[in-house]
Structure formats: structure tokens, C-alpha cells
Amino acid sequence: MKEWKRLLKSFSFAWEGIVFTLKSEKNMKIHGAAALCVCMLAWMFDLSKTEWLIILVTIGGIFSLEMVNTAIERVVDLVAPEFHPLAKIAKDVAAGAVFVFAIISVIIGAIIFFPHFIVLIS
């Protein structure tokens, strides 16, 4: 029983991290709005199960990377409150990882949705 309480507590901590990121990070709000729009389009176009899975994995990936980026930024700020070139590199690399995945996500979205838009306008 003690194991279950610990497990539930860990889920609670994880949820707090998600809520913190959603409330505090502008980019996470942008990703959330984009994800909502993409899910609405996916529903409207009646995407296949495979297309839905790819979309959901992509959304989960960008949300996860944004949260890791936030964690790295906070830890760097804690350890190096003053400017330090290595702290800047750590933050820039973490932000770059999110940016790369965001670009890939847009490309994935285009590959999935483009044929559906063509059918719609034809």
C-alpha cells in the first residue's frame, strides 16, 4: 500500500510540473494552442489511426521537450544567477532542441494534412 501512495505522489509532482509549465511559459501556451488547432483539424479531416498516432506522438514530443527546456533554464538560473557563457550555451542548446523539433513537427503536419487540403479544395 505504501508503494501505491508513493506512486500517486510522484504522479502528483509530475502534474504540478505540467501545470507550472503551462502557466509560466509563453511558448508552452503557443504549443498548446497549436496542438488544439491540429487536433481539431485532425478530427475534421477524419485522419486515419496511423496519422492520429503520429500527430499525438509529435504533440507529446514537443510538450515534453518544452518542459525539459524549462527545467534546464530553471536549474541554470539557480546555479548561475549571474551571466556565464556556459550557462548561456546550456539554455541556448535546450531552446534549440525545442526549435528543431518544432520545425520537424510543422513538416510532419504538412505531410499529413496537405493531401487532405488538396481533396478539400478539389
Short mmCIF file of N, CA, C and O in Angstrom, two decimals:
data_model
loop_
_atom_site.label_atom_id
_atom_site.label_comp_id
_atom_site.label_asym_id
_atom_site.label_seq_id
_atom_site.Cartn_x
_atom_site.Cartn_y
_atom_site.Cartn_z
N MET A 1 0.82 -1.19 0.00
CA MET A 1 0.00 0.00 0.00
C MET A 1 0.86 1.26 0.00
O MET A 1 0.52 2.25 -0.65
N LYS A 2 1.99 1.20 0.72
CA LYS A 2 2.90 2.33 0.78
C LYS A 2 3.47 2.64 -0.61
O LYS A 2 3.68 3.80 -0.96
N GLU A 3 3.72 1.59 -1.39
CA GLU A 3 4.24 1.76 -2.75
C GLU A 3 3.25 2.55 -3.61
O GLU A 3 3.65 3.40 -4.39
N TRP A 4 1.94 2.25 -3.47
CA TRP A 4 0.92 2.94 -4.25
C TRP A 4 0.84 4.41 -3.89
O TRP A 4 0.66 5.26 -4.76
N LYS A 5 0.96 4.70 -2.59
CA LYS A 5 0.93 6.11 -2.16
C LYS A 5 2.10 6.88 -2.75
O LYS A 5 1.95 8.02 -3.19
N ARG A 6 3.27 6.25 -2.74
CA ARG A 6 4.45 6.89 -3.32
C ARG A 6 4.29 7.11 -4.82
O ARG A 6 4.66 8.16 -5.35
N LEU A 7 3.71 6.13 -5.50
CA LEU A 7 3.47 6.24 -6.93
C LEU A 7 2.48 7.38 -7.22
O LEU A 7 2.73 8.20 -8.11
N LEU A 8 1.40 7.44 -6.47
CA LEU A 8 0.42 8.51 -6.66
C LEU A 8 1.04 9.87 -6.37
O LEU A 8 0.75 10.86 -7.06
N LYS A 9 1.89 9.94 -5.36
CA LYS A 9 2.57 11.20 -5.03
C LYS A 9 3.48 11.63 -6.19
O LYS A 9 3.54 12.81 -6.53
N SER A 10 4.16 10.68 -6.82
CA SER A 10 5.03 11.02 -7.94
C SER A 10 4.21 11.53 -9.12
O SER A 10 4.64 12.45 -9.82
N PHE A 11 3.02 10.96 -9.35
CA PHE A 11 2.14 11.48 -10.39
C PHE A 11 1.70 12.90 -10.07
O PHE A 11 1.59 13.74 -10.96
N SER A 12 1.46 13.15 -8.80
CA SER A 12 1.06 14.50 -8.36
C SER A 12 2.18 15.50 -8.65
O SER A 12 1.91 16.61 -9.13
N PHE A 13 3.41 15.13 -8.36
CA PHE A 13 4.55 16.02 -8.64
C PHE A 13 4.68 16.27 -10.15
O PHE A 13 4.94 17.39 -10.58
N ALA A 14 4.51 15.21 -10.93
CA ALA A 14 4.59 15.35 -12.39
C ALA A 14 3.50 16.29 -12.89
O ALA A 14 3.75 17.16 -13.74
N TRP A 15 2.29 16.15 -12.37
CA TRP A 15 1.19 17.03 -12.77
C TRP A 15 1.51 18.48 -12.41
O TRP A 15 1.23 19.39 -13.20
N GLU A 16 2.09 18.71 -11.23
CA GLU A 16 2.48 20.06 -10.84
C GLU A 16 3.48 20.66 -11.83
O GLU A 16 3.41 21.84 -12.16
N GLY A 17 4.40 19.84 -12.32
CA GLY A 17 5.36 20.30 -13.32
C GLY A 17 4.69 20.68 -14.63
O GLY A 17 5.03 21.70 -15.25
N ILE A 18 3.72 19.89 -15.05
CA ILE A 18 2.99 20.19 -16.27
C ILE A 18 2.22 21.50 -16.11
O ILE A 18 2.28 22.38 -16.98
N VAL A 19 1.50 21.64 -15.01
CA VAL A 19 0.71 22.85 -14.76
C VAL A 19 1.62 24.06 -14.67
O VAL A 19 1.32 25.12 -15.25
N PHE A 20 2.75 23.95 -13.97
CA PHE A 20 3.69 25.07 -13.87
C PHE A 20 4.14 25.53 -15.25
O PHE A 20 4.15 26.73 -15.55
N THR A 21 4.51 24.57 -16.10
CA THR A 21 5.00 24.92 -17.43
C THR A 21 3.89 25.57 -18.26
O THR A 21 4.12 26.57 -18.95
N LEU A 22 2.68 25.03 -18.19
CA LEU A 22 1.56 25.61 -18.93
C LEU A 22 1.26 27.04 -18.48
O LEU A 22 0.95 27.91 -19.30
N LYS A 23 1.36 27.29 -17.18
CA LYS A 23 1.04 28.62 -16.64
C LYS A 23 2.15 29.63 -16.86
O LYS A 23 1.89 30.81 -17.07
N SER A 24 3.40 29.18 -16.83
CA SER A 24 4.51 30.13 -16.78
C SER A 24 5.24 30.34 -18.10
O SER A 24 5.93 31.35 -18.26
N GLU A 25 5.09 29.42 -19.04
CA GLU A 25 5.88 29.50 -20.26
C GLU A 25 5.03 29.89 -21.46
O GLU A 25 4.12 29.15 -21.85
N LYS A 26 5.34 31.05 -22.04
CA LYS A 26 4.60 31.54 -23.20
C LYS A 26 4.66 30.54 -24.36
O LYS A 26 3.65 30.27 -25.00
N ASN A 27 5.83 29.97 -24.59
CA ASN A 27 5.97 29.02 -25.70
C ASN A 27 5.12 27.77 -25.49
O ASN A 27 4.61 27.20 -26.45
N MET A 28 4.96 27.34 -24.25
CA MET A 28 4.13 26.17 -23.97
C MET A 28 2.68 26.50 -24.29
O MET A 28 1.94 25.65 -24.80
N LYS A 29 2.26 27.72 -24.01
CA LYS A 29 0.89 28.14 -24.35
C LYS A 29 0.71 28.15 -25.86
O LYS A 29 -0.34 27.73 -26.37
N ILE A 30 1.72 28.61 -26.58
CA ILE A 30 1.67 28.61 -28.05
C ILE A 30 1.58 27.17 -28.57
O ILE A 30 0.76 26.86 -29.44
N HIS A 31 2.42 26.29 -28.02
CA HIS A 31 2.38 24.88 -28.43
C HIS A 31 1.01 24.27 -28.11
O HIS A 31 0.47 23.48 -28.90
N GLY A 32 0.45 24.62 -26.96
CA GLY A 32 -0.87 24.11 -26.58
C GLY A 32 -1.95 24.57 -27.55
O GLY A 32 -2.80 23.77 -27.96
N ALA A 33 -1.92 25.85 -27.92
CA ALA A 33 -2.91 26.37 -28.88
C ALA A 33 -2.74 25.69 -30.23
O ALA A 33 -3.74 25.32 -30.88
N ALA A 34 -1.50 25.53 -30.66
CA ALA A 34 -1.25 24.86 -31.94
C ALA A 34 -1.73 23.41 -31.89
O ALA A 34 -2.35 22.92 -32.85
N ALA A 35 -1.48 22.73 -30.78
CA ALA A 35 -1.91 21.34 -30.64
C ALA A 35 -3.44 21.24 -30.69
O ALA A 35 -3.98 20.32 -31.32
N LEU A 36 -4.11 22.17 -30.06
CA LEU A 36 -5.57 22.17 -30.09
C LEU A 36 -6.08 22.36 -31.52
O LEU A 36 -6.97 21.63 -31.97
N CYS A 37 -5.49 23.29 -32.25
CA CYS A 37 -5.87 23.52 -33.65
C CYS A 37 -5.61 22.28 -34.50
O CYS A 37 -6.45 21.89 -35.32
N VAL A 38 -4.45 21.66 -34.30
CA VAL A 38 -4.10 20.46 -35.07
C VAL A 38 -5.07 19.33 -34.76
O VAL A 38 -5.53 18.63 -35.68
N CYS A 39 -5.43 19.15 -33.50
CA CYS A 39 -6.37 18.09 -33.14
C CYS A 39 -7.76 18.35 -33.73
O CYS A 39 -8.44 17.41 -34.17
N MET A 40 -8.17 19.61 -33.75
CA MET A 40 -9.45 19.94 -34.36
C MET A 40 -9.43 19.64 -35.86
O MET A 40 -10.38 19.07 -36.41
N LEU A 41 -8.34 20.02 -36.53
CA LEU A 41 -8.20 19.71 -37.96
C LEU A 41 -8.18 18.19 -38.20
O LEU A 41 -8.79 17.70 -39.15
N ALA A 42 -7.45 17.49 -37.34
CA ALA A 42 -7.36 16.03 -37.48
C ALA A 42 -8.75 15.41 -37.34
O ALA A 42 -9.09 14.49 -38.10
N TRP A 43 -9.53 15.90 -36.44
CA TRP A 43 -10.89 15.40 -36.25
C TRP A 43 -11.75 15.75 -37.47
O TRP A 43 -12.50 14.91 -37.97
N MET A 44 -11.64 17.00 -37.95
CA MET A 44 -12.43 17.44 -39.11
C MET A 44 -12.10 16.62 -40.37
O MET A 44 -12.98 16.29 -41.14
N PHE A 45 -10.81 16.33 -40.55
CA PHE A 45 -10.39 15.57 -41.73
C PHE A 45 -10.49 14.07 -41.54
O PHE A 45 -10.15 13.31 -42.45
N ASP A 46 -10.93 13.65 -40.36
CA ASP A 46 -11.11 12.22 -40.07
C ASP A 46 -9.83 11.44 -40.40
O ASP A 46 -9.83 10.50 -41.21
N LEU A 47 -8.74 11.87 -39.77
CA LEU A 47 -7.45 11.23 -40.02
C LEU A 47 -7.49 9.74 -39.68
O LEU A 47 -8.25 9.32 -38.81
N SER A 48 -6.63 9.00 -40.33
CA SER A 48 -6.51 7.57 -40.03
C SER A 48 -5.90 7.38 -38.64
O SER A 48 -5.32 8.31 -38.07
N LYS A 49 -6.01 6.17 -38.15
CA LYS A 49 -5.44 5.86 -36.83
C LYS A 49 -3.93 6.12 -36.84
O LYS A 49 -3.38 6.68 -35.89
N THR A 50 -3.26 5.74 -37.91
CA THR A 50 -1.81 5.95 -38.00
C THR A 50 -1.47 7.44 -38.01
O THR A 50 -0.54 7.87 -37.32
N GLU A 51 -2.23 8.22 -38.77
CA GLU A 51 -1.99 9.67 -38.79
C GLU A 51 -2.20 10.28 -37.41
O GLU A 51 -1.41 11.12 -36.96
N TRP A 52 -3.28 9.86 -36.73
CA TRP A 52 -3.53 10.34 -35.36
C TRP A 52 -2.36 9.99 -34.44
O TRP A 52 -1.94 10.83 -33.63
N LEU A 53 -1.88 8.77 -34.54
CA LEU A 53 -0.77 8.35 -33.67
C LEU A 53 0.47 9.21 -33.91
O LEU A 53 1.13 9.64 -32.95
N ILE A 54 0.76 9.49 -35.17
CA ILE A 54 1.92 10.33 -35.49
C ILE A 54 1.72 11.74 -34.93
O ILE A 54 2.64 12.32 -34.33
N ILE A 55 0.52 12.29 -35.10
CA ILE A 55 0.22 13.62 -34.58
C ILE A 55 0.36 13.65 -33.05
O ILE A 55 0.98 14.56 -32.49
N LEU A 56 -0.19 12.65 -32.38
CA LEU A 56 -0.14 12.63 -30.91
C LEU A 56 1.29 12.46 -30.38
O LEU A 56 1.67 13.11 -29.40
N VAL A 57 2.07 11.62 -31.04
CA VAL A 57 3.48 11.46 -30.63
C VAL A 57 4.24 12.79 -30.84
O VAL A 57 5.06 13.19 -30.00
N THR A 58 3.94 13.45 -31.94
CA THR A 58 4.59 14.73 -32.22
C THR A 58 4.21 15.78 -31.17
O THR A 58 5.07 16.50 -30.66
N ILE A 59 2.93 15.85 -30.84
CA ILE A 59 2.49 16.80 -29.80
C ILE A 59 3.13 16.46 -28.46
O ILE A 59 3.64 17.34 -27.76
N GLY A 60 3.12 15.19 -28.11
CA GLY A 60 3.75 14.78 -26.85
C GLY A 60 5.24 15.10 -26.82
O GLY A 60 5.77 15.52 -25.79
N GLY A 61 5.90 14.93 -27.96
CA GLY A 61 7.32 15.23 -28.03
C GLY A 61 7.61 16.71 -27.82
O GLY A 61 8.52 17.06 -27.07
N ILE A 62 6.83 17.56 -28.45
CA ILE A 62 7.09 18.99 -28.32
C ILE A 62 6.77 19.47 -26.90
O ILE A 62 7.50 20.28 -26.33
N PHE A 63 5.68 18.95 -26.32
CA PHE A 63 5.35 19.32 -24.93
C PHE A 63 6.47 18.86 -23.99
O PHE A 63 6.90 19.61 -23.12
N SER A 64 6.92 17.62 -24.17
CA SER A 64 7.98 17.08 -23.30
C SER A 64 9.27 17.88 -23.43
O SER A 64 9.91 18.21 -22.43
N LEU A 65 9.66 18.18 -24.66
CA LEU A 65 10.89 18.96 -24.86
C LEU A 65 10.77 20.35 -24.25
O LEU A 65 11.73 20.87 -23.67
N GLU A 66 9.61 20.96 -24.38
CA GLU A 66 9.40 22.30 -23.79
C GLU A 66 9.53 22.24 -22.26
O GLU A 66 10.10 23.14 -21.64
N MET A 67 9.03 21.17 -21.66
CA MET A 67 9.15 21.02 -20.21
C MET A 67 10.60 20.76 -19.79
O MET A 67 11.07 21.32 -18.78
N VAL A 68 11.33 19.96 -20.56
CA VAL A 68 12.75 19.74 -20.26
C VAL A 68 13.52 21.05 -20.42
O VAL A 68 14.37 21.38 -19.59
N ASN A 69 13.20 21.81 -21.45
CA ASN A 69 13.83 23.12 -21.65
C ASN A 69 13.58 24.03 -20.45
O ASN A 69 14.50 24.69 -19.97
N THR A 70 12.35 24.04 -19.97
CA THR A 70 12.01 24.87 -18.80
C THR A 70 12.80 24.42 -17.58
O THR A 70 13.33 25.25 -16.84
N ALA A 71 12.90 23.11 -17.39
CA ALA A 71 13.66 22.59 -16.25
C ALA A 71 15.13 22.99 -16.34
O ALA A 71 15.74 23.43 -15.35
N ILE A 72 15.71 22.87 -17.53
CA ILE A 72 17.11 23.25 -17.71
C ILE A 72 17.30 24.74 -17.44
O ILE A 72 18.24 25.14 -16.74
N GLU A 73 16.41 25.56 -17.95
CA GLU A 73 16.51 27.01 -17.72
C GLU A 73 16.46 27.34 -16.23
O GLU A 73 17.24 28.16 -15.74
N ARG A 74 15.56 26.69 -15.49
CA ARG A 74 15.43 26.97 -14.06
C ARG A 74 16.66 26.52 -13.28
O ARG A 74 17.13 27.22 -12.40
N VAL A 75 17.17 25.35 -13.62
CA VAL A 75 18.36 24.85 -12.92
C VAL A 75 19.56 25.75 -13.22
O VAL A 75 20.33 26.10 -12.32
N VAL A 76 19.73 26.15 -14.47
CA VAL A 76 20.83 27.04 -14.83
C VAL A 76 20.71 28.36 -14.08
O VAL A 76 21.70 28.89 -13.56
N ASP A 77 19.50 28.91 -14.01
CA ASP A 77 19.29 30.17 -13.27
C ASP A 77 19.62 30.01 -11.80
O ASP A 77 20.16 30.92 -11.17
N LEU A 78 19.32 28.84 -11.24
CA LEU A 78 19.61 28.58 -9.83
C LEU A 78 21.12 28.49 -9.59
O LEU A 78 21.65 29.08 -8.65
N VAL A 79 21.81 27.77 -10.46
CA VAL A 79 23.24 27.52 -10.29
C VAL A 79 24.08 28.72 -10.70
O VAL A 79 25.11 29.01 -10.10
N ALA A 80 23.64 29.43 -11.75
CA ALA A 80 24.41 30.56 -12.27
C ALA A 80 23.51 31.78 -12.43
O ALA A 80 23.10 32.12 -13.54
N PRO A 81 23.16 32.45 -11.30
CA PRO A 81 22.26 33.61 -11.41
C PRO A 81 22.88 34.77 -12.19
O PRO A 81 22.17 35.56 -12.80
N GLU A 82 24.19 34.86 -12.19
CA GLU A 82 24.89 35.88 -12.97
C GLU A 82 25.16 35.32 -14.36
O GLU A 82 25.23 34.11 -14.54
N PHE A 83 25.35 36.20 -15.32
CA PHE A 83 25.65 35.73 -16.67
C PHE A 83 26.93 34.90 -16.68
O PHE A 83 27.93 35.26 -16.08
N HIS A 84 26.86 33.79 -17.37
CA HIS A 84 28.04 32.96 -17.58
C HIS A 84 27.91 32.36 -18.99
O HIS A 84 26.83 31.88 -19.36
N PRO A 85 29.00 32.37 -19.77
CA PRO A 85 28.91 31.86 -21.14
C PRO A 85 28.44 30.40 -21.22
O PRO A 85 27.70 30.04 -22.14
N LEU A 86 28.85 29.57 -20.26
CA LEU A 86 28.42 28.17 -20.28
C LEU A 86 26.93 28.03 -19.95
O LEU A 86 26.24 27.17 -20.50
N ALA A 87 26.44 28.89 -19.06
CA ALA A 87 25.01 28.89 -18.75
C ALA A 87 24.21 29.28 -19.99
O ALA A 87 23.17 28.69 -20.30
N LYS A 88 24.70 30.26 -20.70
CA LYS A 88 24.03 30.70 -21.94
C LYS A 88 23.99 29.56 -22.95
O LYS A 88 22.97 29.31 -23.58
N ILE A 89 25.11 28.85 -23.10
CA ILE A 89 25.16 27.73 -24.04
C ILE A 89 24.13 26.66 -23.65
O ILE A 89 23.40 26.14 -24.51
N ALA A 90 24.07 26.33 -22.36
CA ALA A 90 23.12 25.31 -21.89
C ALA A 90 21.68 25.71 -22.23
O ALA A 90 20.90 24.90 -22.76
N LYS A 91 21.35 26.96 -21.97
CA LYS A 91 19.99 27.44 -22.27
C LYS A 91 19.73 27.48 -23.77
O LYS A 91 18.65 27.09 -24.24
N ASP A 92 20.70 27.95 -24.53
CA ASP A 92 20.53 28.04 -25.98
C ASP A 92 20.39 26.67 -26.62
O ASP A 92 19.57 26.48 -27.53
N VAL A 93 21.15 25.71 -26.16
CA VAL A 93 21.08 24.35 -26.72
C VAL A 93 19.72 23.73 -26.39
O VAL A 93 19.08 23.11 -27.27
N ALA A 94 19.24 23.91 -25.16
CA ALA A 94 17.93 23.37 -24.79
C ALA A 94 16.83 24.02 -25.63
O ALA A 94 15.92 23.33 -26.12
N ALA A 95 16.90 25.33 -25.80
CA ALA A 95 15.91 26.02 -26.64
C ALA A 95 16.02 25.57 -28.09
O ALA A 95 15.01 25.40 -28.78
N GLY A 96 17.24 25.33 -28.55
CA GLY A 96 17.46 24.85 -29.91
C GLY A 96 16.84 23.48 -30.13
O GLY A 96 16.31 23.21 -31.21
N ALA A 97 16.89 22.63 -29.13
CA ALA A 97 16.28 21.30 -29.25
C ALA A 97 14.77 21.41 -29.47
O ALA A 97 14.20 20.71 -30.31
N VAL A 98 14.15 22.32 -28.72
CA VAL A 98 12.71 22.54 -28.90
C VAL A 98 12.43 23.07 -30.30
O VAL A 98 11.50 22.63 -30.98
N PHE A 99 13.26 24.02 -30.74
CA PHE A 99 13.08 24.63 -32.05
C PHE A 99 13.20 23.61 -33.18
O PHE A 99 12.40 23.59 -34.11
N VAL A 100 14.20 22.75 -33.09
CA VAL A 100 14.39 21.70 -34.11
C VAL A 100 13.16 20.81 -34.17
O VAL A 100 12.63 20.53 -35.26
N PHE A 101 12.67 20.39 -33.01
CA PHE A 101 11.51 19.50 -33.01
C PHE A 101 10.25 20.23 -33.48
O PHE A 101 9.39 19.63 -34.13
N ALA A 102 10.15 21.53 -33.19
CA ALA A 102 9.01 22.31 -33.68
C ALA A 102 9.02 22.38 -35.20
O ALA A 102 7.97 22.23 -35.85
N ILE A 103 10.19 22.58 -35.79
CA ILE A 103 10.29 22.60 -37.26
C ILE A 103 9.91 21.24 -37.84
O ILE A 103 9.13 21.16 -38.80
N ILE A 104 10.43 20.18 -37.25
CA ILE A 104 10.10 18.83 -37.71
C ILE A 104 8.59 18.58 -37.56
O ILE A 104 7.96 17.97 -38.43
N SER A 105 8.00 19.08 -36.48
CA SER A 105 6.56 18.92 -36.26
C SER A 105 5.74 19.60 -37.35
O SER A 105 4.74 19.05 -37.82
N VAL A 106 6.17 20.79 -37.76
CA VAL A 106 5.48 21.50 -38.84
C VAL A 106 5.60 20.70 -40.14
O VAL A 106 4.61 20.57 -40.89
N ILE A 107 6.77 20.16 -40.40
CA ILE A 107 6.95 19.35 -41.62
C ILE A 107 6.06 18.10 -41.57
O ILE A 107 5.40 17.76 -42.56
N ILE A 108 6.02 17.44 -40.42
CA ILE A 108 5.16 16.26 -40.26
C ILE A 108 3.70 16.65 -40.49
O ILE A 108 2.96 15.96 -41.20
N GLY A 109 3.29 17.77 -39.89
CA GLY A 109 1.92 18.25 -40.08
C GLY A 109 1.61 18.52 -41.54
O GLY A 109 0.54 18.16 -42.05
N ALA A 110 2.55 19.14 -42.23
CA ALA A 110 2.35 19.44 -43.66
C ALA A 110 2.21 18.16 -44.48
O ALA A 110 1.34 18.05 -45.34
N ILE A 111 3.05 17.18 -44.19
CA ILE A 111 2.99 15.90 -44.91
C ILE A 111 1.65 15.21 -44.68
O ILE A 111 1.05 14.64 -45.60
N ILE A 112 1.16 15.27 -43.44
CA ILE A 112 -0.10 14.60 -43.12
C ILE A 112 -1.30 15.38 -43.67
O ILE A 112 -2.22 14.80 -44.26
N PHE A 113 -1.31 16.70 -43.48
CA PHE A 113 -2.51 17.47 -43.81
C PHE A 113 -2.60 17.91 -45.27
O PHE A 113 -3.70 18.13 -45.78
N PHE A 114 -1.47 18.06 -45.95
CA PHE A 114 -1.50 18.57 -47.32
C PHE A 114 -2.44 17.77 -48.24
O PHE A 114 -3.28 18.36 -48.93
N PRO A 115 -2.35 16.44 -48.25
CA PRO A 115 -3.27 15.68 -49.12
C PRO A 115 -4.75 15.92 -48.77
O PRO A 115 -5.60 15.96 -49.65
N HIS A 116 -5.05 16.10 -47.49
CA HIS A 116 -6.42 16.33 -47.07
C HIS A 116 -6.91 17.71 -47.53
O HIS A 116 -8.07 17.85 -47.93
N PHE A 117 -6.02 18.72 -47.51
CA PHE A 117 -6.39 20.04 -48.01
C PHE A 117 -6.62 20.00 -49.52
O PHE A 117 -7.53 20.66 -50.03
N ILE A 118 -5.79 19.24 -50.22
CA ILE A 118 -5.94 19.12 -51.69
C ILE A 118 -7.31 18.53 -52.01
O ILE A 118 -8.01 19.03 -52.90
N VAL A 119 -7.70 17.49 -51.30
CA VAL A 119 -9.01 16.87 -51.52
C VAL A 119 -10.12 17.89 -51.22
O VAL A 119 -11.11 17.98 -51.94
N LEU A 120 -9.95 18.66 -50.18
CA LEU A 120 -10.96 19.64 -49.78
C LEU A 120 -11.16 20.71 -50.85
O LEU A 120 -12.30 21.08 -51.15
N ILE A 121 -10.08 21.20 -51.44
CA ILE A 121 -10.22 22.28 -52.43
C ILE A 121 -10.51 21.77 -53.84
O ILE A 121 -10.84 22.53 -54.72
N SER A 122 -10.38 20.45 -54.05
CA SER A 122 -10.66 19.88 -55.39
C SER A 122 -12.14 19.72 -55.62
O SER A 122 -12.94 19.56 -54.80
#
